Amino acid sequence: MGQTAGGNAGVTAEANPASSNGEGLRQRKARLTWEAINRAARQLALERSLDDISVQEIAERANVSARTVFNYFPSKEDAVLGFREIALPPSAVRRFLDSSNCLFSDTAVLAFEALRENWADFATANVLGELLEKNPKLGRRLGKAAEQFDDKIKEVVLQRADDSFQAAVVTAIAGRLCGLCVEMWVRGGSVVGQRQILEEALEALHRSL
């Protein structure tokens, strides 16, 4: 994560420089603040039980106010897990709707790109197991978020599917495949790209059909 569990998770440009061209100063500051709060919340949740952590402590670790924490996250659980308000990348949605390729493969790619957009940081996903072990209630929040995520994907898939049943089945299986790919990438610690793992998984699936 780039910080020790007891380190300062405050907002610093040096710790996490702008990664995208064209990012304005305001957007960059918002991103750094969001990342600092998420990092602080994760550090604290790894140190002790979530029930023993206050929003004020998260704010102090991130060098922001408690109000700022709530401006970015509605709850401690969301801050730890790094949940944004779920939104699908417009470019990914357009590619999906314009495509005439395999519905399942396109859905898996859409879900993967949306997961990458909404997940705090794939590189820190390997701490999720430890977080869930220390704080079981995070599992319930994770399950609720997964349902909301699937609903968003299914809304788009419905525009190409034959009916709602097909959309539900395709969305559920594609979502599970994406989750498996993330698990493989995290466990393997491989230099193989996340997207490459997805493509290899899709190829393996098609070979078995």
Backbone as a ProteinNet text record, in pm:
[ID]
protein_1_A
[PRIMARY]
MGQTAGGNAGVTAEANPASSNGEGLRQRKARLTWEAINRAARQLALERSLDDISVQEIAERANVSARTVFNYFPSKEDAVLGFREIALPPSAVRRFLDSSNCLFSDTAVLAFEALRENWADFATANVLGELLEKNPKLGRRLGKAAEQFDDKIKEVVLQRADDSFQAAVVTAIAGRLCGLCVEMWVRGGSVVGQRQILEEALEALHRSL
[TERTIARY]
80.8	0	84.3	214.8	302.2	311.3	236.9	241.2	244.3	312	305	174	134.5	5.6	-3.1	106.9	102.5	146.2	167.4	218.8	114.9	160.9	71	11	-122.1	-191.6	-241.3	-186	-235.9	-224.3	-288.8	-291.7	-160.7	-84.9	38.7	50.9	87.1	101.7	214.7	318.9	433.1	396.9	308	275.3	195	120.6	34.8	15.8	110.6	103.6	-7.1	-48.4	-153.7	-113.7	-208.7	-176.5	-241.9	-325.3	-393.6	-372.7	-346.9	-327.1	-457.2	-445.3	-562.5	-637.7	-587.5	-653.1	-630.9	-739.1	-728.8	-686.6	-647.8	-600.7	-708.7	-831.8	-940.6	-967.1	-967.8	-990	-876.1	-755.8	-639.3	-645.3	-681.9	-692.4	-801	-913.9	-1022.9	-979.5	-907.8	-860.9	-763.7	-669.7	-571.9	-639.1	-739.9	-812.8	-886.9	-953.7	-1026.6	-931.8	-817.1	-720.7	-662.6	-639.6	-583.9	-682.1	-810.2	-911.6	-923.6	-928.8	-937.5	-816.3	-698.3	-575	-573.8	-614.8	-617.4	-716.1	-833.4	-935.4	-888.3	-822.6	-772.3	-662.6	-573.6	-466.1	-522.8	-619.2	-678.4	-755.4	-826.3	-904.1	-814.4	-692.7	-596.9	-531.4	-529	-466.1	-558.2	-688	-782.2	-923.4	-1017	-1154.3	-1216.8	-1299.3	-1367.9	-1457.1	-1513.2	-1599.5	-1523.1	-1391.9	-1309.9	-1250.6	-1291.4	-1238.6	-1347.1	-1312.2	-1407.7	-1376.6	-1476.9	-1456.6	-1353.1	-1352.4	-1256	-1113	-1091.9	-958.5	-916.8	-1011.3	-982.1	-944.1	-1019.1	-993	-854.5	-818.8	-688.2	-575	-592.7	-489.2	-472.1	-581.8	-577.3	-549.2	-537.2	-513.2	-625.6	-749.6	-866.3	-964.7	-1076	-1178.8	-1276	-1349.5	-1450.5	-1557.7	-1591.1	-1689.9	-1641.3	-1511.4	-1456.2	-1468.5	-1445.8	-1461	-1601.5	-1702.7	-1841.2	-1876.4	-1804.7	-1827.3	-1787.7	-1692.2	-1642	-1700.9	-1731.6	-1782	-1897.4	-2007.8	-2122	-2102.3	-2003	-1982.9	-1836.9	-1801.7	-1666.6	-1640.6	-1742.1	-1726.8	-1691.3	-1760.8	-1733.5	-1593.3	-1549.7	-1415.7	-1308.6	-1329.6	-1232.5	-1227.7	-1344.2	-1351.2	-1322.1	-1329.7	-1298.2	-1407	-1533.3	-1643.3	-1675.3	-1678.5	-1732.8	-1881.1	-1953.1	-2089	-2076.5	-2144.1	-2124.4	-2167.6	-2074.3	-2100.9	-2022.5	-2086.7	-2019.2	-1946.9	-1825.4	-1750.1	-1827.8	-1861.2	-1940	-1877.9	-1745.6	-1679.7	-1698.2	-1693.2	-1712.3	-1855.8	-1950	-2091.2	-2115.3	-2056.7	-2074	-2016.5	-1898	-1837.8	-1925.5	-1982.6	-2069	-2193.1	-2257.8	-2382.3	-2358.9	-2242.3	-2211.3	-2161.5	-2127.1	-2067.2	-2173.6	-2134.1	-2220.7	-2151.3	-2051	-1977.5	-2055.3	-1992.1	-2053.5	-2103	-2230.5	-2289.3	-2218.2	-2187.4	-2122.2	-1984.1	-1903.8	-1768.5	-1773.7	-1864.1	-1876.4	-1920.4	-2009.2	-2054.7	-1940.9	-1859.9	-1745.9	-1647.6	-1622.1	-1531	-1590.1	-1720.5	-1786.7	-1778	-1808.3	-1803.8	-1662.9	-1564.3	-1425.4	-1381.8	-1414.5	-1376.1	-1450.2	-1575.9	-1652	-1598	-1558.7	-1500.1	-1371.8	-1289.2	-1162.9	-1188.6	-1295	-1329.1	-1377.8	-1453.5	-1518.3	-1441.3	-1348.3	-1270.1	-1158.8	-1132.1	-1033.8	-898.4	-846.4	-712.2	-688.7	-677.7	-652.2	-523.7	-426.4	-297.2	-308	-411.8	-428	-539.1	-590.5	-699.2	-655.4	-524.6	-477.3	-494.9	-529.2	-554.2	-700.3	-783.6	-926.7	-955.5	-887.2	-909.4	-879.7	-770.2	-734.1	-834.7	-880.9	-980.4	-1110.1	-1153.8	-1277.9	-1263.9	-1145.3	-1122.7	-1127.9	-1070	-1068.4	-1203	-1277	-1401.1	-1510.9	-1577.1	-1676.9	-1789.7	-1824.7	-1935.5	-1904.5	-1776.6	-1741.4	-1793.3	-1805.7	-1856.7	-1999.4	-2080.5	-2219	-2224.3	-2138.7	-2135.8	-2085.5	-1989	-1935.2	-2042.7	-2122.4	-2229.8	-2335	-2369.7	-2467.8	-2414.5	-2287.2	-2226.2	-2222.8	-2196.8	-2193.3	-2329.7	-2436.1	-2571.3	-2599.4	-2559.8	-2580.2	-2500.6	-2379.9	-2294.1	-2357.9	-2405.8	-2469.7	-2593.3	-2669.6	-2790.2	-2754.8	-2646.2	-2602	-2562	-2486.8	-2444.1	-2565.4	-2657.6	-2774.3	-2861.3	-2871	-2948.2	-2896.2	-2763.7	-2703.1	-2718.9	-2696.5	-2705.6	-2846.4	-2946.5	-3085.4	-3108.1	-3027.8	-3044.8	-2998.8	-2926.4	-2883.1	-2937.4	-2978.1	-3023.7	-3162.3	-3194.7	-3326.4	-3436.9	-3406.1	-3505.4	-3433.5	-3512.2	-3453.9	-3386.5	-3438.4	-3376.5	-3236.5	-3222.8	-3090.6	-2995.7	-3044.3	-2960	-2912.2	-3002.1	-2966	-2861.6	-2879.8	-2786.2	-2648.9	-2647.4	-2520.9	-2447	-2519.6	-2457.3	-2397.6	-2471.4	-2424.2	-2297.2	-2296.3	-2180.3	-2060.3	-2084.7	-1974.8	-1913.7	-1998.8	-1948.5	-1862.7	-1904.8	-1825.3	-1691.9	-1693	-1567.8	-1471	-1522.5	-1436.4	-1378.4	-1462.8	-1413.9	-1303.9	-1320.1	-1218.1	-1087.9	-1098.3	-977.6	-902.2	-975.8	-911.9	-841.4	-908.4	-847.4	-719.1	-722.2	-603.9	-489.4	-522.3	-418.5	-356.5	-442	-393.6	-309.3	-358	-285.1	-154.9	-157.3	-39.3	71.5	38.3	139.6	215.1	146.7	211.7	222.5	318.6	331.1	230.5	164.7	62.1	-48.6	-90.6	-190.7	-325.9	-402.9	-535.8	-623.3	-618.9	-702.4	-659.4	-529.8	-482.4	-536	-543.2	-597.6	-743.3	-818.5	-958.4	-969.5	-887.2	-892.5	-857.2	-758.3	-720.4	-832.2	-899.6	-1010.3	-1126.7	-1156	-1263.4	-1229.8	-1104.3	-1061.4	-1074.5	-1033.6	-1043.9	-1189.7	-1275.9	-1418.2	-1478.3	-1446.9	-1501.6	-1451.7	-1328.1	-1274.3	-1349	-1401.5	-1467.6	-1614.5	-1668.7	-1811.4	-1835.7
-120	0	125.2	108.3	223.9	294	244.4	302.1	187.8	205.2	106.8	124.4	21.6	27.6	147.1	189.9	301.7	431.1	431.8	550.1	656.7	772.5	883.5	867	870.1	847.6	977.4	1088.1	1217.8	1244.8	1351.7	1389.8	1455.8	1389.6	1448.4	1419.4	1518.2	1499.2	1402.5	1405	1319	1172.5	1142.9	1004.2	940.2	1020.1	963.4	1065.7	1086	1189.2	1163.7	1268.3	1255.1	1151.5	1063.6	952.4	964.2	1062.4	1072.6	1209.8	1212.9	1339.1	1417.5	1548.9	1633.1	1644.1	1584.3	1592.8	1731.2	1802.5	1936.7	1936.2	2052.3	2063.5	2021.8	2065.1	2030.5	1880.2	1820.1	1675.9	1598.4	1648.6	1581.7	1588.5	1704.9	1719.3	1627.9	1619.8	1533.1	1387.1	1347.5	1209.2	1177.2	1268.4	1245.7	1238.9	1323	1320.4	1189	1147.3	1020	904.7	901.7	793.8	797.8	918.2	930.4	879.3	910.2	863.4	711.7	658.3	513.3	443.2	497	437.7	442.5	555.1	569.3	471.6	460.6	370.4	225.6	187.7	50.6	22.4	117.2	98.9	75.5	158.3	146.5	15.5	-24.9	-148.6	-271.5	-260.7	-370.7	-374.2	-259.8	-251.4	-302.9	-275.1	-318.6	-326	-369.2	-389.2	-258.9	-271.6	-154.9	-88.8	-170.2	-115.6	-22.1	-39.1	43.1	164.8	185.9	297.9	403	526.5	635.5	707.8	776.2	857	965.7	1017.2	1120.3	1067	942.3	882.8	867.6	826.6	815.6	952.3	1053.7	1189.8	1236.9	1211	1254.5	1181.9	1053.1	976.8	1027.8	1072.7	1121.4	1270.8	1336.7	1481.6	1561.3	1518.7	1592	1603.8	1672.8	1685.5	1568.4	1546.2	1440.3	1469.2	1595.7	1632.4	1590.7	1609.4	1571	1421	1342.7	1197.4	1163.3	1225.4	1196.4	1252	1353.1	1404.5	1301.6	1215.8	1116.6	977.6	944.1	810.4	821	749.2	756.9	680.3	591.5	510.7	468.7	420.4	368.2	248.2	164	44.6	81.3	181.6	224.6	282.8	354.2	413.4	304.9	199.9	90.4	14.4	-15.8	-94.4	-11	120	207.3	212.6	212.3	214.9	356.3	374.5	496.4	471.7	579.5	561.2	486.4	374.2	286.5	354.4	363.5	423	345.8	314	241.1	338.6	306.3	394.7	415.1	539.5	564.7	504.2	510.3	455.9	304.5	236.6	91.2	54.9	134.5	110.1	128.2	232.9	256.5	141.4	94.1	-18	-142.7	-164.2	-280.5	-272	-156.8	-141.8	-143.3	-98.1	-93.8	-227.6	-318.3	-445.1	-545.9	-630.9	-741.9	-875.3	-872.7	-994	-1075.4	-1179.7	-1266.8	-1185.8	-1201.7	-1124.7	-1152.6	-1279.7	-1313.1	-1249.3	-1263	-1206.1	-1055.3	-991.4	-845.9	-805.2	-884.3	-854	-869.8	-972.6	-994	-877.9	-830.7	-717.2	-591.7	-568.6	-452.4	-458.3	-574.5	-589.2	-569.1	-620.9	-607.7	-461.5	-389.5	-248.5	-166.2	-201.2	-130.2	-160.7	-285.9	-324.2	-247.1	-236.8	-163.9	-15.6	38.1	179.3	206.4	112	135.3	80.9	-12.2	-67.8	28.3	44.4	142.9	124.3	2.8	-19.4	-169.1	-220.1	-362.9	-403.9	-314	-348.6	-374.7	-321.6	-344.4	-444	-508	-603.6	-723	-747.6	-863.1	-846.1	-727.4	-709.4	-736.3	-759	-775.3	-893.3	-1005.6	-1122.3	-1094.2	-1025.7	-992.4	-896.3	-799.8	-704.6	-775.4	-867.8	-940.3	-1031.4	-1088.4	-1175.3	-1095.5	-976.9	-893.3	-825.7	-799.3	-722.2	-790.2	-892.8	-969.8	-885	-774.8	-694.1	-633.3	-625.4	-575.4	-669.2	-797.7	-894.1	-862.8	-819.5	-784	-662.4	-565.3	-445.2	-480.4	-569.9	-612.5	-684.3	-767.1	-837.5	-743	-642	-542.9	-465.8	-429.3	-356.1	-442.1	-572	-662.8	-669.9	-670.8	-672.6	-544.5	-431.1	-303.4	-298.2	-350.6	-353.6	-439.4	-558.1	-647.2	-582.7	-510.8	-444.2	-340.8	-267	-167	-233.6	-342.4	-414.8	-471.2	-529.1	-593.4	-492.8	-370.3	-267	-245.1	-249.5	-229.7	-355.3	-471.1	-597.2	-617.7	-571.4	-584.7	-521.3	-423	-354.9	-441.1	-548.9	-640.7	-782.1	-817.3	-953.7	-978.8	-1106.8	-1144.5	-1114.2	-1133.5	-1108.2	-1088.4	-1059.5	-1030.5	-1152.5	-1271.8	-1393	-1411.7	-1396.9	-1409.2	-1304.4	-1183.3	-1076.2	-1109.9	-1165.4	-1200.1	-1310.7	-1413.3	-1526.2	-1481.9	-1410.1	-1364.7	-1273.2	-1181.5	-1088.2	-1161.7	-1257.1	-1330.1	-1409.4	-1480.5	-1563.9	-1477.7	-1370.4	-1281	-1215	-1177.2	-1115.7	-1210.9	-1336.9	-1436.3	-1459.9	-1463	-1481.9	-1367.3	-1245.3	-1129.6	-1137.8	-1177.9	-1193.4	-1297	-1406.6	-1511.3	-1459.7	-1378.9	-1323.7	-1232.3	-1152.2	-1064.6	-1148.2	-1253.6	-1341.2	-1404.7	-1449.7	-1512.1	-1412.3	-1289.8	-1188	-1152.7	-1138	-1100.9	-1212.7	-1335.1	-1448	-1475.3	-1459.3	-1493	-1391.7	-1265.1	-1160.9	-1153.1	-1185.1	-1196.3	-1061.8	-1052.3	-931.6	-934.3	-1048.9	-1059.1	-959.7	-883.8	-781.3	-837.5	-755.6	-797.4	-830.5	-745.6	-767.9	-895.7	-924.8	-1045.9	-1170.5	-1167.2	-1281.3	-1302.7	-1193.4	-1204.7	-1266	-1218.6	-1270.3	-1418.6	-1459.1	-1600.6	-1684.3	-1627.9	-1699.8	-1716.8	-1613	-1622.1	-1725.2	-1725.8	-1822.8	-1965.3	-1985.2	-2118.2	-2161.2	-2065.7	-2096.9	-2136	-2060.3	-2090	-2225.5	-2261.1	-2390.7	-2507.2	-2483	-2590.7	-2606.7	-2512.9	-2518.8	-2609.7
0	0	0	15.6	13	146.4	250.9	383.5	483.2	594.1	700.2	772.2	847.5	915.9	1008	1064.9	1156.5	1093.8	963	896.1	877.4	834.5	808.7	671	665.1	538.3	478.9	520.1	477.9	330.3	289.1	148.8	111.2	24.7	-25.6	-172.8	-248.6	-392.9	-423	-338.2	-363.5	-346.5	-249.6	-220.7	-332.3	-404.4	-507.8	-617.6	-705.7	-807	-906.8	-977	-1077	-1179.6	-1209.7	-1298	-1433.9	-1453.6	-1581.8	-1641.3	-1770.8	-1840	-1841.4	-1829	-1835.4	-1704.3	-1597.4	-1467.9	-1409.7	-1382.8	-1328.6	-1183.1	-1134.2	-996.3	-896.9	-921.3	-829.9	-829.9	-950.4	-959.3	-893.1	-912.2	-852.7	-700.1	-647.7	-502.7	-446.8	-518	-473	-473.7	-577.4	-586.1	-473.3	-448.3	-342.4	-205.6	-184.6	-58	-42.2	-148.1	-146.1	-113.1	-178.9	-158	-16.9	36	170.9	275.7	258.5	353	346.6	227	209.2	270.2	244.6	296.8	449.5	506.9	652.3	715	654.9	708.3	702.3	593.7	581.1	683.4	700.2	797.5	936.9	975.7	1108.8	1123.9	1018.1	1023.9	1029.8	978.8	989	1126.7	1192.3	1323.9	1434	1421	1524.6	1466.8	1550	1505.5	1456.9	1354.9	1300.5	1404.7	1495.7	1600.8	1693.7	1701.2	1790.4	1720.2	1595.9	1517.1	1498.3	1517.9	1496.4	1366.1	1314.6	1194.7	1222	1345	1380	1369.8	1410.3	1399.1	1253.4	1170.2	1027.1	972.1	1012.6	965.4	1007.7	1133.3	1182.8	1110.6	1084.5	1014.6	871.3	811.3	672.8	663.7	778.8	782.2	716.5	744.8	696.4	812.1	788.9	891.3	883.1	992.5	992.5	887.9	869.5	767.7	629	604.8	474.3	452.4	558.3	546.2	498.6	560.8	523.6	386	341.7	206.1	100.5	136.2	40.9	63.5	186.9	218.9	318.3	295.1	386	516.6	522.5	642.5	655.2	775	796.2	706.2	691.3	608.6	464.6	412.1	275.1	262.5	365.9	362.8	361.9	440.3	445.9	313.9	260.2	137.1	13.4	27.3	-85.6	-189.9	-144.9	-239.9	-283.9	-413.8	-471.2	-498.9	-526.9	-577.1	-709.9	-718.9	-834.3	-963.4	-1056.2	-1187	-1291.7	-1401.3	-1508.5	-1599.9	-1642	-1732.2	-1862.7	-1898.2	-2020.3	-2145.6	-2157	-2276	-2284.2	-2169.3	-2167.4	-2203.5	-2155.6	-2187.9	-2337.3	-2395	-2539	-2620.8	-2582.4	-2654.8	-2645.6	-2528.3	-2508.7	-2596.6	-2596.8	-2672.5	-2823.2	-2866	-3009.5	-3063.1	-2973.7	-3015.3	-3059.7	-3152.5	-3194.8	-3167.7	-3081.9	-3046.6	-2943.5	-2893	-2792.4	-2672.6	-2638.7	-2529.3	-2397.7	-2371.6	-2245.4	-2235.6	-2340.5	-2338.5	-2322.2	-2394.7	-2383.7	-2243.8	-2183.2	-2047.3	-1947.5	-1965.8	-1876.3	-1884.7	-2005.8	-2023.8	-1961	-1982.8	-1922.8	-1771	-1714.3	-1568.9	-1515.5	-1587.1	-1543.8	-1543.9	-1652.1	-1660.2	-1555.1	-1530	-1427.4	-1288.5	-1266.7	-1138.4	-1113.3	-1215.6	-1203.1	-1176.7	-1234.2	-1214.9	-1073.3	-1016.4	-888	-768.7	-795.1	-685.6	-649.3	-520.8	-475.1	-541.9	-539.3	-592.9	-604.5	-725	-742.4	-671.3	-665.9	-606.8	-457.2	-392.1	-248.5	-220.2	-326.5	-307	-223.4	-216.7	-140.8	9.3	56.4	199.3	233.4	132.4	156.6	248.2	225	308.8	454.9	480.3	618.7	679.6	598.9	648	685.7	601.6	627.9	749.2	767.9	883.4	1013.2	1011.8	1131.2	1155.3	1046.5	1056.5	974.2	1030.5	955.8	897.7	963.6	913.3	776.3	741.6	608.7	500.1	534.4	437.6	397.1	493	462.1	371	399.1	313.9	174.8	168.9	40	-41.3	26.3	-42.3	-97.2	-19.9	-65.8	-185.5	-179.6	-291.1	-416.9	-399.3	-514	-581.2	-501.2	-556.8	-635	-578.9	-647.3	-777.3	-772.9	-891	-1000.1	-962.8	-1059.9	-1121.2	-1039.3	-1090.4	-1196.8	-1173.6	-1271.3	-1403	-1392.7	-1512.5	-1586	-1509.4	-1570.4	-1646.3	-1595.7	-1664.8	-1806.6	-1820.8	-1952.7	-2037.8	-1977.4	-2051.1	-2106.9	-2034.7	-2079.1	-2216.2	-2249.8	-2378	-2495.5	-2466.4	-2572.5	-2555.8	-2436.4	-2409.5	-2469.1	-2487.4	-2539.7	-2439.8	-2311.9	-2207.6	-2074.2	-1970.3	-1838.9	-1777.7	-1807.2	-1752.9	-1809.6	-1940.2	-2001.9	-1945.1	-1928.4	-1874.2	-1733.9	-1651.9	-1514.4	-1510.5	-1593.6	-1595.9	-1645.8	-1756.8	-1815.1	-1717.9	-1654.8	-1560.6	-1441.6	-1386.6	-1268.7	-1299.2	-1410.9	-1444.3	-1482.2	-1557.4	-1595.6	-1472.4	-1378.3	-1255.8	-1175.4	-1169.1	-1095.7	-1164.2	-1297	-1370.4	-1342.8	-1340.2	-1312.2	-1171.8	-1076.8	-940.6	-931.6	-1004.3	-1006.5	-1066.2	-1171.2	-1234.5	-1138.4	-1063.2	-965	-858.9	-811.2	-711	-764.1	-888.9	-949.3	-959.6	-998.9	-1014.2	-879.5	-777.7	-644.6	-584.3	-592.1	-532.3	-604.8	-737	-814.7	-805.2	-777.4	-773.8	-904.2	-1013.8	-1143.7	-1212.7	-1303.7	-1384.5	-1499	-1516.1	-1619.7	-1587.9	-1686.9	-1665.4	-1627.4	-1556.2	-1513.1	-1633	-1734.9	-1853.5	-1926.6	-1928.4	-1995.5	-1926.7	-1794.8	-1721.5	-1760.3	-1772.9	-1813.5	-1952.7	-2045.5	-2182.3	-2186.5	-2106.3	-2101.9	-2040	-1939.6	-1876.2	-1973.3	-2050.7	-2149.8	-2257.2	-2298.9	-2400.1	-2346.9	-2222.2	-2161.5	-2149.4	-2115	-2101.8	-2236.1	-2340.4	-2472.9	-2524.7	-2490.6	-2534.6	-2470.6	-2351.8	-2277.8	-2314.9	-2389.6	-2425	-2545.1
[MASK]
+++++++++++++++++++++++++++++++++++++++++++++++++++++++++++++++++++++++++++++++++++++++++++++++++++++++++++++++++++++++++++++++++++++++++++++++++++++++++++++++++++++++++++++++++++++++++++++++++++++++++++++++++

